[in-house]
Structures are given as structure tokens and as C-alpha cells.
One Martini backbone bead per residue (centre of mass of N, CA, C, O) as a GRO file, in nm:
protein
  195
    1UNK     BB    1   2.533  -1.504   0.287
    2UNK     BB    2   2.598  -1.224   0.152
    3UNK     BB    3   2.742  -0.954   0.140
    4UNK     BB    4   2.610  -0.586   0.055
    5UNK     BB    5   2.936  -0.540  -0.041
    6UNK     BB    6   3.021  -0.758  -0.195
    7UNK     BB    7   3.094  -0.826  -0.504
    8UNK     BB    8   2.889  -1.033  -0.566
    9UNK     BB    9   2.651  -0.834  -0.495
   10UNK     BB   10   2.722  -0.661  -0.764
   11UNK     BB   11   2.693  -0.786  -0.990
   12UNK     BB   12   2.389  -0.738  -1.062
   13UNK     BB   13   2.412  -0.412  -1.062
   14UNK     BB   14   2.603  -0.389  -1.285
   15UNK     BB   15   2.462  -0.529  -1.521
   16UNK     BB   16   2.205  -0.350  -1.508
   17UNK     BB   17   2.402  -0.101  -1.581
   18UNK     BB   18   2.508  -0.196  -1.849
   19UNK     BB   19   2.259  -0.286  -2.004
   20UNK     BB   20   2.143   0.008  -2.005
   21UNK     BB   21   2.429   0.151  -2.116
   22UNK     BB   22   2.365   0.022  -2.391
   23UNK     BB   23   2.036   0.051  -2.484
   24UNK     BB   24   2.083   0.319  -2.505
   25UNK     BB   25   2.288   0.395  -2.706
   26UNK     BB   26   2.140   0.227  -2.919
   27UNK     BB   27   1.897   0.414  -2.928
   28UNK     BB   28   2.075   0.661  -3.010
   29UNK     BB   29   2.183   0.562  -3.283
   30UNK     BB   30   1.966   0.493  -3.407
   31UNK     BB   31   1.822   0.787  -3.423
   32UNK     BB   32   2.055   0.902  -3.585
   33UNK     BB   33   2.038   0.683  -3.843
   34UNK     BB   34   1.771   0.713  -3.874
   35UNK     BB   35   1.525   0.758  -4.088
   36UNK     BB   36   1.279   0.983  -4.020
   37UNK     BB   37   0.943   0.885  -4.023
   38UNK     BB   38   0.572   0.848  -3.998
   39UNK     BB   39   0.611   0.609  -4.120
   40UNK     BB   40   0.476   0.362  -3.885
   41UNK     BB   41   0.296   0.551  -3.715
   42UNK     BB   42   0.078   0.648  -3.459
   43UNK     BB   43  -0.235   0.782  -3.317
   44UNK     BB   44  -0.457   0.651  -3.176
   45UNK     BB   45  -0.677   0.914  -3.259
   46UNK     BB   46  -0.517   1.113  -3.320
   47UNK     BB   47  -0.421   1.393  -3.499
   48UNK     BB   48  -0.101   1.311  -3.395
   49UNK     BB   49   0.149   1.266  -3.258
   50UNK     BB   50   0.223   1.470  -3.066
   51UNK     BB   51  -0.042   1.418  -2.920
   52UNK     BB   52   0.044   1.120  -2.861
   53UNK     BB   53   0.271   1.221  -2.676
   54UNK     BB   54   0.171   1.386  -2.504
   55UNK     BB   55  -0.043   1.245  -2.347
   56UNK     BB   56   0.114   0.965  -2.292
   57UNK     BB   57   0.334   1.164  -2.101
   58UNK     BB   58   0.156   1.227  -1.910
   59UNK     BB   59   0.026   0.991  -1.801
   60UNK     BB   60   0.319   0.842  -1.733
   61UNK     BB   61   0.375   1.039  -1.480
   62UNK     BB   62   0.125   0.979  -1.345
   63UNK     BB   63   0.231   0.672  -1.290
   64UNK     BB   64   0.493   0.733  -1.155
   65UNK     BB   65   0.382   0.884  -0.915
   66UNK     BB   66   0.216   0.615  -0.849
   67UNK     BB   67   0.485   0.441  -0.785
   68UNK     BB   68   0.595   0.590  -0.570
   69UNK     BB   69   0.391   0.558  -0.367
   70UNK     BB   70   0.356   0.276  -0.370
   71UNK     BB   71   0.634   0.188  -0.287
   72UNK     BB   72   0.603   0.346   0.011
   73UNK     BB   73   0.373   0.187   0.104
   74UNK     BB   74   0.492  -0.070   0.090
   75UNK     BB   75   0.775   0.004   0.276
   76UNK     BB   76   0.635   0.221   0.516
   77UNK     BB   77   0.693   0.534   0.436
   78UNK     BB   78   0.365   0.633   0.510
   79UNK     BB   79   0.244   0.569   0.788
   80UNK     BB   80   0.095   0.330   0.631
   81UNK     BB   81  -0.020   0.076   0.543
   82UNK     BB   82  -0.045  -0.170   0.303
   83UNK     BB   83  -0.283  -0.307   0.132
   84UNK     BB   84  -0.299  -0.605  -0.045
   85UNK     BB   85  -0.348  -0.417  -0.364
   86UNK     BB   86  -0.105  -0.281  -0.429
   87UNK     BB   87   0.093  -0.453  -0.510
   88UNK     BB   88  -0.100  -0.540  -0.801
   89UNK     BB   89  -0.087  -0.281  -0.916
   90UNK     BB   90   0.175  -0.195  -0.927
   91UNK     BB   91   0.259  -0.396  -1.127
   92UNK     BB   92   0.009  -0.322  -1.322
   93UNK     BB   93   0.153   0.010  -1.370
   94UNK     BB   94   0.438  -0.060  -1.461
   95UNK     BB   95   0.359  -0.191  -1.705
   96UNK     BB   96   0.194   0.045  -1.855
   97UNK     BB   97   0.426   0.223  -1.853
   98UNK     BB   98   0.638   0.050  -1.996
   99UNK     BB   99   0.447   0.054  -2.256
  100UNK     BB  100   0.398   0.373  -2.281
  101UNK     BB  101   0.705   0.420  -2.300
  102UNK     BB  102   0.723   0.212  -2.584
  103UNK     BB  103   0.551   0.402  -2.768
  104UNK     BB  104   0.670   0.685  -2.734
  105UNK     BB  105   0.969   0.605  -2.821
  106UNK     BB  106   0.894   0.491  -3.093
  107UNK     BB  107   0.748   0.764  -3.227
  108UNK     BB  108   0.979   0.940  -3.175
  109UNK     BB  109   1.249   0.794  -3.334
  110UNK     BB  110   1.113   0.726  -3.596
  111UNK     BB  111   0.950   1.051  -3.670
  112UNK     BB  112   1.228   1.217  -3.526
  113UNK     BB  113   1.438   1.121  -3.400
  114UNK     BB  114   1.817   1.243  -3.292
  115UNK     BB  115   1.885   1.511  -3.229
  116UNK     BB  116   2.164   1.726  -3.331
  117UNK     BB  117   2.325   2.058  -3.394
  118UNK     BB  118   2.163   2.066  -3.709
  119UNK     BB  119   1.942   2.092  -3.958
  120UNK     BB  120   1.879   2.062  -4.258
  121UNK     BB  121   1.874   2.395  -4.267
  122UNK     BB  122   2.114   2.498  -4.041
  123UNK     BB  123   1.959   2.527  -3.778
  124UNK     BB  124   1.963   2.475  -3.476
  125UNK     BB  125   1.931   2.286  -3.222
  126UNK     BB  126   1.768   2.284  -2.961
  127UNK     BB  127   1.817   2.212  -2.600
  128UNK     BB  128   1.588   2.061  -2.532
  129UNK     BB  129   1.590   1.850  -2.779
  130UNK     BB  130   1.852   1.722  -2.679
  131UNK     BB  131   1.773   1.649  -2.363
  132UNK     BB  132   1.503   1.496  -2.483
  133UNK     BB  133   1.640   1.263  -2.622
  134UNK     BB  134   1.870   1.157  -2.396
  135UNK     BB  135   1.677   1.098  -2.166
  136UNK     BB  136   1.510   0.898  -2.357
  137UNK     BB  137   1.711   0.681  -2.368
  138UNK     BB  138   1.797   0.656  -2.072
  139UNK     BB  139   1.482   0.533  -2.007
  140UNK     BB  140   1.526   0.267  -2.183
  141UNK     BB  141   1.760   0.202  -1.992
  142UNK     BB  142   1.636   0.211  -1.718
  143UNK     BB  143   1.443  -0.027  -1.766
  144UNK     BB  144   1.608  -0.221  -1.761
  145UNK     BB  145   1.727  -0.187  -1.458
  146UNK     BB  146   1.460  -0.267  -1.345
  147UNK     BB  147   1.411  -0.527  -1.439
  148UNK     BB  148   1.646  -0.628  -1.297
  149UNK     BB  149   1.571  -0.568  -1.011
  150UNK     BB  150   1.304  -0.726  -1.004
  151UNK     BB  151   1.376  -0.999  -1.051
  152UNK     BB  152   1.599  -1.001  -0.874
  153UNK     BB  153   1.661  -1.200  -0.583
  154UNK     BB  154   2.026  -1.119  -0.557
  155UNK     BB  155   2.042  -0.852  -0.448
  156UNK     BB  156   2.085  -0.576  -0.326
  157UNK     BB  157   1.851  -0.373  -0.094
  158UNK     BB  158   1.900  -0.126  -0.304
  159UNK     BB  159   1.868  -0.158  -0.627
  160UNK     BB  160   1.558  -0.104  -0.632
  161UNK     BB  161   1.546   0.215  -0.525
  162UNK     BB  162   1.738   0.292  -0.762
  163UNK     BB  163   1.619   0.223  -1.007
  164UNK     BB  164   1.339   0.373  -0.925
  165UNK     BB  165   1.481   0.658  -0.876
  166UNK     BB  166   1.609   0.698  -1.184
  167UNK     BB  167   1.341   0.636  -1.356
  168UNK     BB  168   1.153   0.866  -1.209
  169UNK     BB  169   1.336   1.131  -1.295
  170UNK     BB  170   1.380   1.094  -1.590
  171UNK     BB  171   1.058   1.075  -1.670
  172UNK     BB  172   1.015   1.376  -1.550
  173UNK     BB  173   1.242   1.522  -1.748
  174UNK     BB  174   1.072   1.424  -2.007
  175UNK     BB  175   0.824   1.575  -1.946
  176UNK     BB  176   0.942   1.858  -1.906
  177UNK     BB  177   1.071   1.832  -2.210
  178UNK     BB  178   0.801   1.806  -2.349
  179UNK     BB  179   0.479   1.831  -2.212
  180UNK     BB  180   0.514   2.078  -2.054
  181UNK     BB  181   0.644   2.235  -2.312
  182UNK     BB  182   0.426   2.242  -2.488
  183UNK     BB  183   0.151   2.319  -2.314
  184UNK     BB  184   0.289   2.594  -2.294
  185UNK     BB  185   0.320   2.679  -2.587
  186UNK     BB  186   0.002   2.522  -2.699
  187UNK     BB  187  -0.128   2.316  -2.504
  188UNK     BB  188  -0.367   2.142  -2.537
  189UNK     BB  189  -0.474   1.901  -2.732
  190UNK     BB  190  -0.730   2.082  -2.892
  191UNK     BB  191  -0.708   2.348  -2.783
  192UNK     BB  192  -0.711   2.701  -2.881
  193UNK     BB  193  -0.409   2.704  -2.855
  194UNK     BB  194  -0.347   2.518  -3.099
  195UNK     BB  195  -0.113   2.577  -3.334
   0.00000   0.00000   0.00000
């Protein structure tokens, strides 16, 4: 068995953030150069896109804190074993949470594309706007380097636990710059502050 320090073991958290670090590159060039229209994209039964963004970035969130807790309990970290079922639960909030982070990311490139600098009318891009653009990038390559860490059987034992808390940290700021700076600003969608 290889050293948890030695090269060899560090092969594969190398290779999964460099995959996670071409993947958002990627997905930000994509932003920047797609000519971003709604057409192609979907509401879900929600009255706009950005309803369907608030409401599945809040989802997101909460499926977030609830991998961590699940994360937690399962390492024992929680002062209390974890039974049986908390395993598959946490698998398969893991897969919704990263379905629905690539439905939010997915409508967000497509129908508003990554804003940085200035609008065609010459107005700057706010700062929230620019930041919430490059973290969501990050997300979808973050989501790479998990997806790397929990397949691999032969990391060393922290790679884990840092993709995961790596993806977790991103999730929060993406979701305080879109959903929870919406809500402030214009409340749930759908309730008599909207719009």
C-alpha cells in the first residue's frame, strides 16, 4: 500500500482538480461566448426561469447542509452512530442535489450566459453578478473533483472529505449570491413583494 504522502497517491486528487479546473474554464468560456437567449430553456411550471433558479437554488442548499450532516454522521463525527439507511439516503440526495445543480447551471448559462464587465447598454455588471457567475462555474467543476473523489478507491483518505467540503463551501456562496440576495431583494417568488 502506498504512503498517503508518497506522488503516487496523489495522482488521482491531482488529476481531479485539474478535471474540475479545465471543466469550469470551460464552462465560463462557454458563458462568456454564447449568445445567452431563453429560448431552449425551461421554467418548469414556475412563472420565469428566474423563479425556477430561486426556488431550486434554495432546494440545492438545503440538500448541501443535509450532505454534510449525512457526511457527519456517517464518519462519526456526529457523537452518535449512524444507522443503516443514512448510506443510501446520503447517495441519493448527492445524485438530486447534483441533477438539480445542473438544471440551475444549465438555465442560468444558457438564458443569462456569465456577465463580467459591462452590459450592452454600457451599465457595469454589479459585483454580486460577476461573483455569482465565476462560483457557479466553479460549482460545476467542483462537482467534477467530487464525483472523482467518491468513485476512486485508491485516494489518499483526506481527498474525500476535501472535495466534499470544497463543493459544500462553493454551493453556500452560489446560493447567498443568487437565492438568498434575490429573496432580500424581492422575496419568495410568487409572494406580494415579488417583482
Amino acid at each position: 500500500m502506498a504512503d498517503s504522502t508518497s506522488p503516487r497517491s496523489m495522482t488521482i486528487p491531482l488529476a481531479g482538480f485539474a478535471a474540475g479546473a479545465v471543466v469550469a474554464l470551460l464552462v465560463g468560456v462557454f458563458g462568456r461566448v454564447h449568445d445567452p437567449t431563453l429560448a431552449g430553456t425551461t421554467t418548469f411550471g414556475f412563472r420565469t426561469v428566474i423563479d425556477l433558479k430561486v426556488v431550486l437554488s434554495v432546494v440545492v442548499g438545503v440538500l448541501a447542509v443535509l450532505q454534510l450532516v449525512g457526511a457527519l454522521w456517517i464518519y462519526g463525527r456526529l457523537g452518535v452512530g449512524a444507522p443503516s439507511w443514512v448510506g443510501t439516503a446520503h447517495r441519493i440526495s448527492g445524485v438530486v442535489t447534483v441533477v438539480l445543480i445542473l438544471v440551475v447551471a444549465y438555465n442560468c448559462l444558457w438564458g443569462l450566459g456569465l456577465e463580467v464587465g459591462a452590459f450592452a447598454s454600457g451599465e457595469p455588471v454589479p459585483t454580486r453578478t460577476v461573483a455569482h457567475g465565476l462560483l457557479g462555474c466553479l460549482v460545476i467543476g467542483a462537482v467534477v473533483v467530487k464525483v472523482v473523489a467518491v468513485r476512486s478507491r485508491r485516494a489518499p483518505g483526506w481527498f474525500l472529505p476535501v472535495a466534499g467540503g470544497l463543493l459544500f463551501s462553493l454551493i453556500v456562496a452560489v446560493v447567498v449570491t443568487s437565492a438568498i440576495w434575490y429573496i432580500g431583494a424581492h422575496g419568495w417568488p410568487g409572494s406580494t413583494r415579488y417583482g
